[in-house]
Amino acid sequence: MANPLSKGWKYLMASFDNKIDENADPKIQIQQATEAAQKQHQQIMQHASQIIGQQKQLEMKLNRLVTDRDKLQEQARQAIQLADKSANEGDSVKAQEFNNTAEVFASQLVAVEQQLEQTTALHQQAEVAAKDAVAKSKESEMRLKEQMSQIDALRAQADQAKMQESVTKSMDSLNQFGTQDSSVPTLDAVREKIERRYADALGAQELTQNTVSDRMAEIAQSGTDMRASARLAELRAEALGTSATPKGQLEAGVEDAEELIDETSTPSATPETASPEADAPEASADESEKK
């Protein structure tokens, strides 16, 4: 029976890995895949270079052994010739020495030939391995180029997906303004605030228009307009030499305008105090008639 703790730990690790894969940034994963592919290619190239280097080393050793073999063969041949010459001259001691030297050269030659044979076999194996390593390195290079092109395509797709997500998020923010950030007001809240302020302003304006001072200002303005109309009619009549407006109506209009202005300017005055002021326009009108 499996250990529950070990089983639970494996489950947690698998769940944790799954969460990491779900929340991981695709561009980071692409970068990891790129580094892994480059590392693998680098390892293959390094291994191939080592094999080729070993083949080159065996080749140099083989050339050196061939040189040593040729040299020993020449030295052994010269020793035999000198021994034969000494024997023909009757010098048996010298002939024996040359023969011994020739035997030494022959022994060395045998050892070199054995090394040469072994090195030749190793060189052939290394040559085959080097050719295979070169082929694998070329294959790895082609595979790396293909992977890099795929990685570039994936990176472009990741960028496009990220931009699309940004556009979608922006559109959601426009449709539901302020729902993503609690510090930003919503459109409904802003609209309600503006409508409330506008309604308060309309209410204040309505109250202002209904005040006593506002009514007094309207009455005063109306009196001023009446006096201006009457004065304009008088000037027109004087300029044209005609009586466009009867004199009684003109005086009555002036008196009404002055009374209206006086009433608005002194609303708390009594009838006794208002009568002298009301007689002043009549006096001015009589003076104008006398002139």
Coordinates of N, CA and C in Angstrom, one line a residue, residues 197-211 214-215:
R197 N -26.4 67.9 -9.0 CA -25.9 69.3 -8.9 C -26.7 70.2 -9.8
Y198 N -27.1 69.7 -11.0 CA -27.9 70.4 -11.9 C -29.3 70.7 -11.3
A199 N -29.9 69.7 -10.7 CA -31.2 69.9 -10.1 C -31.1 70.9 -8.9
D200 N -30.0 70.8 -8.1 CA -29.9 71.8 -7.0 C -29.7 73.2 -7.6
A201 N -29.0 73.4 -8.7 CA -28.9 74.7 -9.3 C -30.2 75.2 -9.8
L202 N -31.0 74.3 -10.4 CA -32.3 74.8 -10.9 C -33.2 75.2 -9.7
G203 N -33.2 74.4 -8.6 CA -34.0 74.7 -7.4 C -33.5 76.1 -6.9
A204 N -32.2 76.3 -6.8 CA -31.7 77.6 -6.2 C -32.2 78.8 -7.1
Q205 N -32.1 78.5 -8.5 CA -32.5 79.6 -9.4 C -34.0 79.9 -9.2
E206 N -34.8 78.9 -9.0 CA -36.2 79.1 -8.9 C -36.6 79.8 -7.6
L207 N -35.8 79.5 -6.5 CA -36.0 80.2 -5.3 C -35.6 81.7 -5.4
T208 N -34.5 81.9 -6.2 CA -34.0 83.3 -6.3 C -35.0 84.1 -7.2
Q209 N -35.6 83.5 -8.2 CA -36.6 84.3 -9.0 C -37.8 84.6 -8.2
N210 N -38.2 83.9 -7.2 CA -39.4 84.1 -6.4 C -39.2 85.1 -5.2
T211 N -38.0 85.6 -5.1 CA -37.8 86.5 -3.9 C -38.3 87.9 -4.1
D214 N -36.2 90.3 -6.2 CA -36.2 90.1 -7.6 C -37.5 90.7 -8.2
R215 N -38.6 90.6 -7.5 CA -39.8 91.3 -8.0 C -39.6 92.8 -8.0

